[in-house]
Short mmCIF file of C-alpha atoms in Angstrom, two decimals:
data_model
loop_
_atom_site.label_atom_id
_atom_site.label_comp_id
_atom_site.label_asym_id
_atom_site.label_seq_id
_atom_site.Cartn_x
_atom_site.Cartn_y
_atom_site.Cartn_z
CA MET A 151 -0.10 -0.01 0.04
CA ASP A 152 2.39 2.65 1.10
CA ASP A 153 5.83 2.31 -0.61
CA ASP A 154 7.52 4.82 1.94
CA ASP A 155 6.96 2.43 4.91
CA GLY A 156 8.37 -0.78 3.07
CA GLY A 157 6.99 -4.13 3.65
CA GLU A 158 7.30 -7.64 5.03
CA GLY A 159 6.65 -10.14 2.30
CA PHE A 160 5.57 -13.52 3.51
CA SER A 161 5.65 -15.19 0.07
CA SER A 162 5.99 -14.13 -3.64
CA ALA A 163 2.44 -14.00 -5.03
CA PRO A 164 -0.96 -15.09 -4.22
CA VAL A 165 -2.36 -18.30 -5.94
CA SER A 166 -4.93 -17.97 -8.60
CA ALA A 167 -5.98 -21.50 -9.21
CA PRO A 168 -6.19 -24.82 -7.24
CA ILE A 169 -3.02 -26.77 -7.28
CA ILE A 170 -2.82 -30.16 -8.61
CA MET A 171 -0.14 -32.61 -6.94
CA GLY A 172 0.36 -35.47 -9.21
CA LYS A 173 -3.14 -37.12 -10.15
CA ARG A 174 -4.71 -35.99 -6.87
CA ARG A 175 -6.51 -32.66 -6.91
CA MET A 176 -6.16 -30.94 -3.59
CA LYS A 177 -9.05 -30.75 -1.23
CA SER A 178 -10.72 -27.52 -0.54
CA SER A 179 -9.26 -27.32 2.89
CA GLU A 180 -5.78 -28.00 1.55
CA TYR A 181 -6.33 -25.28 -1.13
CA ASP A 182 -7.54 -22.70 1.50
CA GLU A 183 -4.36 -23.51 3.80
CA SER A 184 -2.10 -23.05 0.56
CA ARG A 185 -3.59 -19.64 -0.23
CA LYS A 186 -3.03 -18.41 3.39
CA ILE A 187 0.73 -19.57 2.93
CA LYS A 188 0.99 -18.03 -0.47
CA MET A 189 -0.69 -14.81 0.42
CA THR A 190 1.79 -11.64 0.40
CA PHE A 191 1.28 -9.00 3.05
CA ILE A 192 2.70 -5.43 3.50
CA LYS A 193 3.24 -4.34 6.98
CA ASN A 194 3.31 -0.31 7.39
CA LYS A 195 2.13 2.36 9.69
CA ARG A 196 -1.47 1.92 8.67
CA GLY A 197 -1.31 -1.73 9.77
CA LEU A 198 -0.91 -5.27 7.90
CA PHE A 199 -2.38 -4.93 4.36
CA LYS A 200 -2.56 -7.53 1.33
CA ASP A 201 -0.40 -6.75 -1.27
CA HIS A 202 -2.65 -5.37 -4.23
CA HIS A 203 -2.85 -2.90 -6.99
CA ALA A 204 -6.12 -0.97 -6.73
CA LEU A 205 -7.74 0.30 -9.81
CA TYR A 206 -11.13 2.11 -10.13
CA GLU A 207 -14.24 -0.04 -10.55
CA ASP A 208 -17.26 2.28 -9.52
CA LEU A 209 -18.30 3.89 -12.73
CA THR A 210 -20.76 6.36 -11.33
CA LYS A 211 -18.15 8.95 -9.87
CA LYS A 212 -18.18 12.46 -11.20
CA GLU A 213 -14.38 12.50 -11.24
CA TYR A 214 -11.54 10.17 -10.49
CA PRO A 215 -8.37 11.56 -8.63
CA VAL A 216 -4.94 9.95 -8.77
CA LEU A 217 -2.25 10.80 -6.40
CA LEU A 218 1.27 11.64 -7.84
CA GLN A 219 4.57 11.84 -6.15
CA SER A 220 8.23 11.50 -6.96
CA SER A 221 9.74 7.99 -6.94
CA ILE A 222 13.11 9.25 -5.98
CA SER A 223 11.89 10.86 -2.75
CA GLN A 224 13.43 9.75 0.46
CA PRO A 225 12.06 10.09 4.15
CA ASN A 226 14.78 12.64 4.91
CA ASN A 227 15.07 14.10 1.43
CA ARG A 228 11.63 14.39 -0.10
CA VAL A 229 11.17 15.81 -3.70
CA PRO A 230 8.41 18.53 -4.21
CA MET A 231 6.23 18.31 -7.21
CA ASP A 232 6.36 20.84 -9.87
CA LEU A 233 3.02 21.75 -11.28
CA LEU A 234 4.30 23.41 -14.55
CA ARG A 235 6.33 20.05 -15.32
CA ILE A 236 3.37 17.94 -14.33
CA ASN A 237 1.24 20.18 -16.73
CA LYS A 238 3.63 19.97 -19.50
CA ALA A 239 3.88 16.10 -19.13
CA LEU A 240 0.17 15.60 -19.17
CA LYS A 241 -0.43 17.10 -22.41
CA ASN A 242 -0.66 13.76 -24.20
CA ILE A 243 -2.57 11.93 -21.49
CA GLN A 244 -6.23 11.45 -22.30
CA GLY A 245 -8.95 12.24 -19.92
CA VAL A 246 -7.13 14.83 -17.83
CA GLN A 247 -9.54 17.32 -16.36
CA TYR A 248 -7.28 19.23 -13.94
CA VAL A 249 -4.36 18.95 -11.63
CA LYS A 250 -3.70 20.67 -8.25
CA ALA A 251 -1.25 20.47 -5.50
CA ALA A 252 -1.75 18.29 -2.58
CA GLY A 253 0.76 19.55 0.09
CA ASN A 254 4.39 20.17 -0.93
CA PHE A 255 5.36 16.74 -2.14
CA PHE A 256 2.23 15.42 -3.82
CA ALA A 257 -0.16 16.26 -6.58
CA LYS A 258 -3.56 15.10 -7.55
CA ILE A 259 -4.52 14.53 -11.03
CA TYR A 260 -8.45 14.27 -11.73
CA PHE A 261 -9.75 12.38 -14.60
CA GLY A 262 -13.38 12.35 -16.00
CA CYS A 263 -13.85 8.77 -16.41
CA ALA A 264 -12.66 5.53 -14.39
CA ARG A 265 -11.19 4.02 -17.85
CA ASP A 266 -8.63 7.07 -18.34
CA ALA A 267 -7.59 6.96 -14.56
CA ASN A 268 -6.93 3.30 -14.69
CA ALA A 269 -5.04 3.67 -17.89
CA PHE A 270 -2.76 6.41 -16.29
CA LEU A 271 -2.32 4.26 -13.50
CA LEU A 272 -1.12 1.18 -15.52
CA ASN A 273 1.21 3.61 -17.54
CA VAL A 274 4.56 2.22 -16.30
CA SER A 275 6.83 3.81 -18.95
CA PHE A 276 5.57 7.24 -18.44
CA MET A 277 6.01 6.94 -14.61
CA GLU A 278 9.55 5.56 -15.11
CA LEU A 279 10.22 8.34 -17.59
CA ASN A 280 9.30 11.09 -15.11
CA ASN A 281 10.26 9.36 -11.98
CA TRP A 282 6.95 9.50 -10.64
CA THR A 283 4.70 7.00 -8.81
CA ALA A 284 0.89 7.04 -8.94
CA LYS A 285 -1.89 5.63 -6.81
CA ILE A 286 -5.50 6.12 -5.81
CA PRO A 287 -6.02 8.19 -2.82
CA TYR A 288 -7.21 5.97 0.09
CA ASP A 289 -10.31 7.98 0.72
CA SER A 290 -11.48 7.44 -2.85
CA ILE A 291 -11.86 3.78 -2.56
CA GLU A 292 -11.53 2.92 1.03
CA SER A 293 -13.52 2.92 4.17
CA GLN A 294 -12.68 1.79 7.66
CA GLY A 295 -14.44 0.50 10.56
CA ILE A 296 -13.70 -0.63 14.17
CA ILE A 297 -14.18 -4.05 15.46
CA ARG A 298 -13.80 -5.80 18.74
CA ALA A 299 -11.63 -8.88 18.31
CA PRO A 300 -10.15 -11.13 21.03
CA VAL A 301 -6.31 -10.30 21.77
CA GLU A 302 -5.39 -13.70 21.00
CA LEU A 303 -5.94 -13.43 17.24
CA ASN A 304 -2.96 -11.61 15.69
CA GLU A 305 -3.04 -9.26 12.74
CA GLU A 306 -2.13 -12.03 10.06
CA SER A 307 -4.97 -14.38 11.34
CA LEU A 308 -7.47 -11.80 11.08
CA LEU A 309 -6.67 -10.51 7.74
CA VAL A 310 -6.60 -14.21 6.43
CA ASN A 311 -9.76 -15.33 7.96
CA LEU A 312 -12.02 -12.32 8.25
CA LYS A 313 -14.91 -12.24 5.73
CA ALA A 314 -17.19 -9.54 4.78
CA SER A 315 -19.62 -8.56 1.92
CA CYS A 316 -16.75 -6.44 0.35
CA THR A 317 -13.03 -6.94 0.11
CA ILE A 318 -11.00 -6.65 3.19
CA LEU A 319 -7.53 -4.83 2.54
CA GLY A 320 -5.90 -4.62 5.82
CA VAL A 321 -6.18 -4.68 9.75
CA LYS A 322 -4.39 -2.85 12.58
CA ARG A 323 -4.85 -3.80 16.32
CA PHE A 324 -4.49 -0.98 18.72
CA PHE A 325 -2.08 -0.97 21.67
CA LYS A 326 -1.82 0.79 24.87
CA LYS A 327 1.38 1.95 26.48
CA GLN A 328 2.01 0.49 29.89
CA GLU A 329 3.80 2.34 32.66
CA ASN A 330 6.89 -0.19 32.17
CA GLY A 331 7.03 0.86 28.62
CA SER A 332 5.52 -2.54 27.01
CA ASP A 333 2.47 -2.40 24.80
CA LYS A 334 -0.61 -4.13 25.90
CA PRO A 335 -2.92 -5.40 22.93
CA LEU A 336 -6.45 -4.01 22.85
CA GLN A 337 -9.64 -5.73 21.55
CA THR A 338 -10.15 -2.80 19.01
CA VAL A 339 -8.99 -3.44 15.69
CA LEU A 340 -9.25 -1.13 12.62
CA VAL A 341 -10.41 -2.73 9.45
CA THR A 342 -9.91 -1.42 6.00
CA PHE A 343 -12.48 -2.27 3.16
CA LEU A 344 -12.06 -1.87 -0.59
CA ALA A 345 -15.59 0.03 -0.59
CA SER A 346 -17.00 3.36 -0.23
CA SER A 347 -18.61 2.39 3.00
CA HIS A 348 -17.90 -0.32 5.48
CA PRO A 349 -20.28 -3.14 6.01
CA ASP A 350 -22.35 -3.51 9.07
CA HIS A 351 -20.55 -6.61 10.23
CA VAL A 352 -17.70 -9.12 9.52
CA THR A 353 -17.24 -12.85 10.30
CA TYR A 354 -14.29 -14.68 11.62
CA GLU A 355 -15.05 -18.27 10.87
CA HIS A 356 -18.26 -18.58 12.74
CA ILE A 357 -18.12 -15.59 14.95
CA TRP A 358 -20.12 -12.49 14.11
CA MET A 359 -18.38 -9.13 14.60
CA PRO A 360 -20.47 -5.74 14.26
CA VAL A 361 -18.50 -2.96 12.52
CA SER A 362 -18.69 0.43 13.98
CA ASP A 363 -17.76 3.99 12.48
CA TYR A 364 -13.93 4.93 13.00
CA ILE A 365 -13.42 8.60 14.12
CA ARG A 366 -10.09 9.29 12.68
CA PRO A 367 -7.91 11.50 15.21
CA VAL A 368 -7.92 15.20 14.48
CA LEU A 369 -4.71 16.02 12.60
CA GLN A 370 -2.61 18.68 14.53
CA CYS A 371 0.72 20.50 13.60
CA PHE A 372 3.30 19.99 16.42
CA LYS A 373 5.14 23.16 14.93
CA CYS A 374 2.28 25.79 15.05
CA TYR A 375 -0.35 23.61 16.72
CA LYS A 376 -2.98 24.58 14.38
CA PHE A 377 -5.21 21.73 12.80
CA GLY A 378 -5.60 20.19 9.37
CA HIS A 379 -1.77 19.76 8.58
CA GLY A 380 1.42 18.06 9.71
CA SER A 381 4.45 19.74 11.03
CA GLY A 382 6.64 18.32 7.94
CA ALA A 383 4.96 20.87 5.60
CA CYS A 384 4.40 23.74 7.98
CA LYS A 385 6.08 26.94 7.19
CA ALA A 386 5.03 28.96 10.13
CA THR A 387 6.98 29.90 13.30
CA GLN A 388 7.73 27.43 15.96
CA VAL A 389 5.00 27.87 18.89
CA CYS A 390 5.32 26.53 22.32
CA SER A 391 2.57 23.95 23.26
CA ILE A 392 2.77 25.21 26.96
CA CYS A 393 3.00 29.09 27.02
CA SER A 394 2.11 29.77 23.26
CA GLY A 395 5.42 31.61 22.95
CA ASN A 396 7.64 31.46 19.87
CA HIS A 397 9.87 28.73 21.00
CA PHE A 398 10.23 25.04 21.42
CA TYR A 399 8.37 23.63 24.14
CA LYS A 400 11.39 21.90 25.84
CA GLU A 401 13.02 25.64 26.07
CA CYS A 402 9.97 27.00 27.79
CA SER A 403 10.89 29.09 30.94
CA THR A 404 7.52 28.75 32.45
CA PRO A 405 6.65 24.99 32.25
CA ASN A 406 4.01 25.30 34.91
CA ILE A 407 2.06 28.20 33.46
CA PHE A 408 -0.15 27.03 30.75
CA LYS A 409 -1.78 28.98 27.87
CA CYS A 410 -3.40 27.60 24.85
CA SER A 411 -2.11 29.02 21.68
CA ASN A 412 -5.67 28.10 20.22
CA CYS A 413 -8.17 29.28 22.67
CA SER A 414 -5.99 31.04 25.28
CA GLY A 415 -7.37 28.76 27.84
CA PRO A 416 -5.34 27.56 31.02
CA HIS A 417 -3.91 24.29 29.27
CA SER A 418 -1.65 22.93 26.79
CA ALA A 419 -2.14 23.38 23.12
CA VAL A 420 -2.58 19.59 22.72
CA SER A 421 -5.15 19.19 25.63
CA TYR A 422 -8.51 17.67 24.91
CA SER A 423 -10.27 20.42 27.09
CA CYS A 424 -9.40 22.84 24.40
CA SER A 425 -12.65 24.27 22.87
CA VAL A 426 -11.08 24.59 19.48
CA LYS A 427 -9.72 21.07 19.48
CA ALA A 428 -13.15 19.71 20.74
CA ALA A 429 -14.84 21.56 17.75
CA LYS A 430 -12.67 20.08 15.28
CA VAL A 431 -13.31 16.43 16.71
CA ALA A 432 -17.21 17.12 16.62
CA GLU A 433 -16.59 18.41 13.05
CA VAL A 434 -15.26 15.03 12.00
CA LYS A 435 -17.77 12.99 13.90
CA ASN A 436 -20.62 15.01 12.01
CA LYS A 437 -19.13 14.40 8.75
CA ILE A 438 -18.93 10.77 9.42
CA ILE A 439 -22.74 10.49 10.46
CA GLY A 440 -23.71 12.50 7.48
CA LYS A 441 -24.52 15.87 9.24
CA GLN A 442 -21.58 17.80 7.45
CA THR A 443 -21.68 20.47 10.13
CA SER A 444 -18.87 23.06 9.56
CA TYR A 445 -16.30 24.04 12.13
CA ALA A 446 -17.52 27.78 12.06
CA ALA A 447 -21.13 26.56 12.81
CA ILE A 448 -19.94 24.40 15.68
CA LEU A 449 -18.21 27.38 17.28
CA LYS A 450 -21.37 29.72 16.76
CA THR A 451 -23.67 27.10 18.32
CA PRO A 452 -24.95 28.64 21.64
CA VAL A 453 -24.51 26.67 24.67
CA ILE A 454 -27.45 26.51 26.99
CA LYS A 455 -26.05 27.11 30.51
CA ASN A 456 -29.23 26.82 32.64
CA PRO A 457 -30.73 23.38 32.30
CA VAL A 458 -34.38 23.06 32.28
CA THR A 459 -36.16 22.41 35.52
CA SER A 460 -39.25 20.63 36.42
CA SER A 461 -41.02 23.80 37.18
CA ASP A 462 -40.27 24.91 33.60
CA ILE A 463 -42.32 22.10 32.04
CA PRO A 464 -46.04 22.66 31.63
CA ILE A 465 -48.27 20.30 33.50
CA SER A 466 -50.11 19.45 30.27
CA ALA A 467 -47.11 17.91 28.78
CA LYS A 468 -46.61 15.28 31.52
CA THR A 469 -48.08 11.95 31.13
CA PRO A 470 -50.15 10.22 33.84
CA GLN A 471 -48.12 7.18 33.99
CA ASP A 472 -44.61 9.01 34.30
CA GLY A 473 -45.95 10.75 37.38
CA PRO A 474 -44.16 13.84 38.61
CA THR A 475 -40.61 14.43 37.44
CA THR A 476 -37.92 15.07 40.20
CA GLN A 477 -34.99 17.40 39.79
CA LYS A 478 -32.60 14.48 40.03
CA GLN A 479 -34.40 12.86 36.92
CA MET A 480 -34.36 15.92 35.06
CA ASN A 481 -30.75 16.52 35.34
CA GLY A 482 -30.03 13.05 33.82
CA GLN A 483 -32.20 13.82 30.85
CA ALA A 484 -31.34 15.39 27.42
CA TYR A 485 -32.86 18.59 25.90
CA SER A 486 -32.78 20.21 22.62
CA GLN A 487 -34.47 23.71 21.98
CA LYS A 488 -35.51 25.22 18.65
CA GLN A 489 -37.41 28.57 18.24
CA PHE A 490 -39.92 28.76 15.44
CA GLY A 491 -39.59 32.07 13.35
CA ASN A 492 -39.54 35.28 15.12
CA SER A 493 -41.50 33.42 18.16
CA ASN A 494 -39.96 32.74 21.47
CA ARG A 495 -42.60 30.08 22.20
CA VAL A 496 -41.17 26.90 23.47
CA THR A 497 -43.26 23.55 23.37
CA THR A 498 -42.39 20.58 25.54
CA VAL A 499 -43.29 17.18 24.50
CA CYS A 500 -42.73 13.90 26.60
CA TYR A 501 -41.76 10.74 24.95
CA THR A 502 -41.55 8.01 27.67
CA LYS A 503 -39.08 9.07 30.09
CA TYR A 504 -37.24 11.59 27.97
CA TRP A 505 -38.34 15.16 27.58
CA VAL A 506 -37.43 17.00 24.37
CA VAL A 507 -38.08 20.71 24.21
CA TYR A 508 -38.91 22.04 20.80
#
């Protein structure tokens, strides 16, 4: 998957047909075992992945992006992409709509149809001539979900034996750092699927495992401590995560006095108590569940400081079977408030034991 991370191959190539040993055809169980042994894996920072060359299969998209980078880049000496050079080289390539930068070291080429995008991905001579490598961006063809799997199952066993309604590309088990420095495996496993959305479940032999949404960590720069980019491509001035001064945090002269560089609160810039970071996390969650709420809209959302008490609820809204609602019960119930037009009228409706204010 990721060439920069290298890989660990367990064998040469996957088997495409049953193997015949002499005059006896292999049994299905023997064939399955041979496929497990022959399957090639790649280990990188995203987890353990099957070695495959992905092409576009969905023909309903409006555009098909291809990610381009230099093939001579090294981790400590990355080569930036020149858009003018790319534009000149693409004059004889069919189906190109436009090209734009994707950071300092990548470029995205957008095609109008899957056939042209796949032809470009398979154009080995063109890539070798220009010292480029091309691949489909992960978010264009992949989706990810979380399952809970016993810690006794390693990543290789999961990748070979997990089955789903779509192709499973890779798995990654999460670990927790212990006080003694060792890593404790968790039941949480990230599964990558070759599909636009993850299935509702996977199976490990006869074990049924539900798949839940994966909320990606918010990308934060450790140079300027803003969000949405990494420190490798950041051109801003170094900021201290402790006092928000213009120096590295290890050089801070007031390590016990905190001031967030994002919200000016009494905490470090990487703290989860930061309101700006919380808004970014909420934005990611809302996009995943389909609300598409913007970061600016989240910050503008008013916070109701005074909770609704039982005295604020009309008597007619209470149902006889529920009886009177105590203050202790009200504190544990959820409310949402909405005004209709220019009116300040608030209507309260009771659904079983939950009070909803409209």
